[in-house]
């Protein structure tokens, strides 16, 4: 299937949760252009929110300066969102991919991203920042 | 996000609407913590008007449910929006949080749990089930 790419929209935010709702708002607007259903958009909003929250929590030391870049790549029938930071990074091979224990308060974030998106790619290395690429296709 | 709470008989009812994410979670955590500190242990969280939840929000609910349970009580969540229900389902927290789609079902569950706690108390348990 050939996908017609639309414009790339980029949002740069400080690592603070007050910008999460803005990032989700763009998922709604740009995802609609990609013909994603309401259910697809709801899934993508959670996935993107989780990826940004992870960056806020783990990329930078508390109160340290830094930025998170969110790129939205809408195209015909799918929306790809990249969440990139230039923080501490980590070894992706050490990511725990097992289902979380529901009575634990943490550890659900990346699991939700993987469950709600069609494709998730994590690029990271210690000291080199992290990029999470999330793809959601239209299922309507 | 908007939060309101009220006491009704033995219940502490907390209504949460809007969006629950890492930006808004501290306010809910503080409110639930205050209620639990004050002795509330039968909590009904009315989230029918909640439009968004992520793992930050789930974490606060799980922590409050654990505290209520440790105090001999129970927490239930009432939720009806499909997108929010989906997050509870995928995270596997529906049972842990006693999720119900109707307020009446949640009230019924809490009443049953309290009845069991009363019976256990009469059999020698130290908790006072008449405390809110």
Short mmCIF file of C-alpha atoms in Angstrom, two decimals:
data_model
loop_
_atom_site.label_atom_id
_atom_site.label_comp_id
_atom_site.label_asym_id
_atom_site.label_seq_id
_atom_site.Cartn_x
_atom_site.Cartn_y
_atom_site.Cartn_z
CA UNK A 1 0.00 0.00 0.00
CA UNK A 2 1.41 3.37 -0.98
CA UNK A 3 0.94 5.96 1.70
CA UNK A 4 0.71 9.61 0.82
CA UNK A 5 2.77 11.49 3.37
CA UNK A 6 1.35 14.67 4.79
CA UNK A 7 3.43 17.29 6.55
CA UNK A 8 5.53 16.47 9.58
CA UNK A 9 4.46 18.44 12.63
CA UNK A 10 6.96 18.92 15.43
CA UNK A 11 6.32 19.90 19.02
CA UNK A 12 9.19 20.65 21.40
CA UNK A 13 8.37 20.70 25.09
CA UNK A 14 10.24 20.97 28.38
CA UNK A 15 10.25 17.72 30.36
CA UNK A 16 7.18 18.66 32.37
CA UNK A 17 3.81 16.86 32.54
CA UNK A 18 1.83 20.05 32.04
CA UNK A 19 2.40 19.63 28.28
CA UNK A 20 0.97 16.11 28.04
CA UNK A 21 -2.54 17.26 27.20
CA UNK A 22 -1.20 19.47 24.40
CA UNK A 23 0.70 16.53 22.91
CA UNK A 24 -2.47 14.42 23.02
CA UNK A 25 -4.47 17.18 21.41
CA UNK A 26 -2.20 17.02 18.36
CA UNK A 27 -2.67 13.24 18.19
CA UNK A 28 -6.40 13.86 17.92
CA UNK A 29 -6.13 16.50 15.22
CA UNK A 30 -3.47 14.87 13.07
CA UNK A 31 -4.78 11.36 13.55
CA UNK A 32 -8.14 12.44 12.20
CA UNK A 33 -6.36 13.61 9.03
CA UNK A 34 -4.92 10.10 8.74
CA UNK A 35 -8.42 8.59 8.86
CA UNK A 36 -7.82 6.89 12.20
CA UNK A 37 -11.04 5.96 13.98
CA UNK A 38 -12.03 7.44 17.31
CA UNK A 39 -10.93 4.18 18.97
CA UNK A 40 -7.57 4.27 17.17
CA UNK A 41 -7.06 7.86 18.29
CA UNK A 42 -7.91 7.01 21.90
CA UNK A 43 -5.33 4.20 21.86
CA UNK A 44 -2.71 6.46 20.31
CA UNK A 45 -3.33 9.22 22.86
CA UNK A 46 -2.56 6.80 25.70
CA UNK A 47 0.50 5.38 23.91
CA UNK A 48 1.97 8.81 23.16
CA UNK A 49 1.19 10.05 26.66
CA UNK A 50 3.00 7.06 28.15
CA UNK A 51 6.07 7.55 25.96
CA UNK A 52 6.32 11.23 26.88
CA UNK A 53 5.77 10.45 30.57
CA UNK A 54 8.64 7.96 30.41
CA UNK A 55 10.88 10.64 28.92
CA UNK A 56 9.82 13.14 31.61
CA UNK A 57 10.50 10.61 34.37
CA UNK A 58 13.73 9.07 33.15
CA UNK A 59 15.56 11.18 30.55
CA UNK A 60 16.79 14.01 32.72
CA UNK A 61 17.67 14.63 36.35
CA UNK A 62 14.83 16.33 38.29
CA UNK A 63 14.71 20.07 37.53
CA UNK A 64 17.56 19.75 35.02
CA UNK A 65 17.09 21.53 31.67
CA UNK A 66 16.23 19.45 28.67
CA UNK A 67 13.68 19.06 25.94
CA UNK A 68 11.45 16.42 24.46
CA UNK A 69 10.78 16.55 20.73
CA UNK A 70 7.56 15.01 19.46
CA UNK A 71 7.21 14.52 15.71
CA UNK A 72 3.87 13.63 14.21
CA UNK A 73 3.97 11.98 10.80
CA UNK A 74 0.43 11.57 9.52
CA UNK A 75 -0.12 9.73 6.27
CA UNK A 76 -3.00 8.04 4.52
CA UNK A 77 -4.25 5.38 6.94
CA UNK A 78 -1.67 5.69 9.68
CA UNK A 79 -0.10 8.05 12.18
CA UNK A 80 3.52 7.70 13.29
CA UNK A 81 4.64 9.63 16.36
CA UNK A 82 8.26 9.90 17.45
CA UNK A 83 9.09 10.90 21.02
CA UNK A 84 12.75 11.85 21.30
CA UNK A 85 14.87 13.12 24.17
CA UNK A 86 18.60 13.77 24.49
CA UNK A 87 18.78 12.51 28.06
CA UNK A 88 20.53 9.67 29.80
CA UNK A 89 19.39 6.85 27.52
CA UNK A 90 19.58 3.14 28.35
CA UNK A 91 20.31 -0.25 26.84
CA UNK A 92 17.09 -1.29 25.03
CA UNK A 93 18.12 -4.96 25.34
CA UNK A 94 17.58 -4.64 29.08
CA UNK A 95 13.96 -3.54 28.71
CA UNK A 96 11.57 -5.79 30.59
CA UNK A 97 8.97 -6.89 28.03
CA UNK A 98 7.08 -9.27 30.30
CA UNK A 99 3.48 -8.40 31.20
CA UNK A 100 3.37 -6.32 34.39
CA UNK A 101 1.94 -7.55 37.66
CA UNK A 102 -1.27 -5.51 37.98
CA UNK A 103 -0.91 -4.82 41.69
CA UNK A 104 2.39 -3.03 41.21
CA UNK A 105 2.05 0.71 40.87
CA UNK A 106 4.76 1.12 38.24
CA UNK A 107 5.86 -0.69 35.12
CA UNK A 108 2.64 -0.39 33.15
CA UNK A 109 3.71 2.46 30.86
CA UNK A 110 5.71 0.75 28.14
CA UNK A 111 3.44 -2.30 28.33
CA UNK A 112 0.45 -0.09 27.49
CA UNK A 113 2.36 1.50 24.61
CA UNK A 114 3.10 -1.93 23.12
CA UNK A 115 -0.45 -3.16 23.60
CA UNK A 116 -2.17 -0.08 22.19
CA UNK A 117 0.08 0.66 19.20
CA UNK A 118 0.51 -1.42 16.07
CA UNK A 119 4.27 -1.04 16.11
CA UNK A 120 6.74 0.33 18.64
CA UNK A 121 10.43 0.83 18.08
CA UNK A 122 12.79 1.98 20.84
CA UNK A 123 16.17 3.44 19.88
CA UNK A 124 18.45 4.26 22.78
CA UNK A 125 21.91 3.86 24.22
CA UNK A 126 23.41 4.93 27.54
CA UNK A 127 24.30 8.63 27.30
CA UNK A 128 22.76 9.05 23.85
CA UNK A 129 19.12 9.83 24.52
CA UNK A 130 16.09 7.83 23.51
CA UNK A 131 13.72 7.80 20.56
CA UNK A 132 10.44 5.89 20.72
CA UNK A 133 8.64 5.49 17.39
CA UNK A 134 4.97 4.58 17.68
CA UNK A 135 2.83 3.58 14.71
CA UNK A 136 -0.95 3.33 14.73
CA UNK A 137 -2.85 2.23 11.64
CA UNK A 138 -6.47 2.97 10.84
CA UNK A 139 -8.65 -0.01 11.70
CA UNK A 140 -11.96 1.43 10.64
CA UNK B 1 -9.41 17.44 36.09
CA UNK B 2 -12.08 18.11 38.66
CA UNK B 3 -12.49 16.26 41.96
CA UNK B 4 -15.28 16.39 44.49
CA UNK B 5 -15.98 14.16 47.44
CA UNK B 6 -18.73 13.56 49.92
CA UNK B 7 -19.58 11.14 52.72
CA UNK B 8 -22.72 9.11 52.43
CA UNK B 9 -23.57 6.62 55.15
CA UNK B 10 -20.43 4.48 55.42
CA UNK B 11 -19.12 5.47 51.98
CA UNK B 12 -16.61 8.06 50.86
CA UNK B 13 -17.67 8.97 47.33
CA UNK B 14 -15.09 10.68 45.13
CA UNK B 15 -16.11 12.02 41.73
CA UNK B 16 -13.29 12.51 39.23
CA UNK B 17 -13.80 14.03 35.79
CA UNK B 18 -11.58 15.31 33.00
CA UNK B 19 -8.14 13.89 32.32
CA UNK B 20 -6.01 11.86 34.72
CA UNK B 21 -2.35 11.84 33.76
CA UNK B 22 0.96 12.67 35.40
CA UNK B 23 0.07 16.37 35.45
CA UNK B 24 -3.15 15.88 37.39
CA UNK B 25 -2.36 12.75 39.41
CA UNK B 26 -0.80 14.62 42.39
CA UNK B 27 -4.13 16.30 43.18
CA UNK B 28 -6.03 13.01 43.22
CA UNK B 29 -3.28 11.27 45.19
CA UNK B 30 -3.44 13.99 47.82
CA UNK B 31 -7.23 13.89 48.06
CA UNK B 32 -7.39 10.11 48.40
CA UNK B 33 -4.53 10.11 50.86
CA UNK B 34 -6.30 12.69 53.02
CA UNK B 35 -9.52 10.69 53.01
CA UNK B 36 -7.68 7.50 53.96
CA UNK B 37 -5.73 9.36 56.66
CA UNK B 38 -9.04 10.58 58.08
CA UNK B 39 -10.25 6.98 58.36
CA UNK B 40 -12.27 6.49 55.18
CA UNK B 41 -11.93 2.91 53.96
CA UNK B 42 -15.03 2.24 51.88
CA UNK B 43 -14.28 4.29 48.79
CA UNK B 44 -16.41 4.64 45.69
CA UNK B 45 -14.60 6.43 42.88
CA UNK B 46 -17.10 7.73 40.37
CA UNK B 47 -15.12 8.05 37.13
CA UNK B 48 -18.01 8.04 34.69
CA UNK B 49 -17.03 11.53 33.53
CA UNK B 50 -13.32 10.72 33.27
CA UNK B 51 -12.21 11.27 29.68
CA UNK B 52 -8.63 10.00 29.84
CA UNK B 53 -6.45 7.83 32.06
CA UNK B 54 -2.92 6.49 31.69
CA UNK B 55 -0.60 4.42 33.87
CA UNK B 56 0.05 7.36 36.20
CA UNK B 57 -3.64 7.44 37.05
CA UNK B 58 -3.80 3.67 37.42
CA UNK B 59 -0.88 3.83 39.86
CA UNK B 60 -2.72 6.21 42.18
CA UNK B 61 -5.84 4.04 42.13
CA UNK B 62 -3.84 0.89 42.83
CA UNK B 63 -2.08 2.55 45.77
CA UNK B 64 -5.38 3.79 47.23
CA UNK B 65 -7.01 0.37 46.77
CA UNK B 66 -4.11 -1.23 48.61
CA UNK B 67 -4.37 1.24 51.49
CA UNK B 68 -8.13 0.76 51.75
CA UNK B 69 -7.63 -3.01 51.78
CA UNK B 70 -4.95 -2.80 54.46
CA UNK B 71 -7.38 -0.80 56.58
CA UNK B 72 -9.97 -3.55 56.21
CA UNK B 73 -12.02 -1.73 53.59
CA UNK B 74 -12.39 -1.74 49.84
CA UNK B 75 -12.20 0.61 46.88
CA UNK B 76 -14.41 0.42 43.81
CA UNK B 77 -14.23 2.33 40.56
CA UNK B 78 -17.28 3.20 38.48
CA UNK B 79 -16.42 3.78 34.85
CA UNK B 80 -18.42 3.61 31.64
CA UNK B 81 -16.43 5.33 28.89
CA UNK B 82 -15.09 2.76 26.43
CA UNK B 83 -11.65 4.38 26.02
CA UNK B 84 -11.09 4.45 29.78
CA UNK B 85 -12.48 0.93 30.26
CA UNK B 86 -10.01 -0.25 27.62
CA UNK B 87 -7.05 0.99 29.66
CA UNK B 88 -8.33 -0.84 32.75
CA UNK B 89 -8.82 -4.00 30.68
CA UNK B 90 -5.45 -3.98 28.94
CA UNK B 91 -3.59 -3.21 32.16
CA UNK B 92 -5.34 -6.08 33.93
CA UNK B 93 -6.55 -3.82 36.75
CA UNK B 94 -10.31 -4.26 36.34
CA UNK B 95 -10.59 -6.91 39.07
CA UNK B 96 -8.03 -5.35 41.38
CA UNK B 97 -9.95 -2.06 41.37
CA UNK B 98 -13.40 -3.69 41.61
CA UNK B 99 -14.44 -1.90 38.45
CA UNK B 100 -18.18 -1.57 37.84
CA UNK B 101 -20.02 0.24 35.07
CA UNK B 102 -23.00 1.29 37.22
CA UNK B 103 -22.89 3.16 40.50
CA UNK B 104 -25.56 0.87 41.97
CA UNK B 105 -23.34 -2.16 41.31
CA UNK B 106 -20.44 -0.49 43.10
CA UNK B 107 -22.60 0.42 46.09
CA UNK B 108 -23.88 -3.15 46.23
CA UNK B 109 -20.35 -4.55 46.18
CA UNK B 110 -19.18 -2.26 48.97
CA UNK B 111 -22.24 -3.06 51.07
CA UNK B 112 -21.54 -6.78 50.68
CA UNK B 113 -17.87 -6.33 51.57
CA UNK B 114 -18.80 -4.30 54.62
CA UNK B 115 -21.32 -6.93 55.65
CA UNK B 116 -18.60 -9.56 55.47
CA UNK B 117 -16.27 -7.31 57.44
CA UNK B 118 -18.96 -6.87 60.09
CA UNK B 119 -19.36 -10.62 60.34
CA UNK B 120 -15.59 -11.04 60.60
CA UNK B 121 -15.47 -8.30 63.25
CA UNK B 122 -18.14 -10.05 65.29
CA UNK B 123 -16.07 -13.20 64.99
CA UNK B 124 -13.13 -11.42 66.61
CA UNK B 125 -11.59 -9.24 63.93
CA UNK B 126 -10.17 -5.97 65.31
CA UNK B 127 -11.48 -3.66 62.55
CA UNK B 128 -14.56 -1.59 63.22
CA UNK B 129 -16.63 -1.89 60.02
CA UNK B 130 -18.88 0.98 61.07
CA UNK B 131 -16.09 3.45 60.46
CA UNK B 132 -16.51 5.19 57.08
#
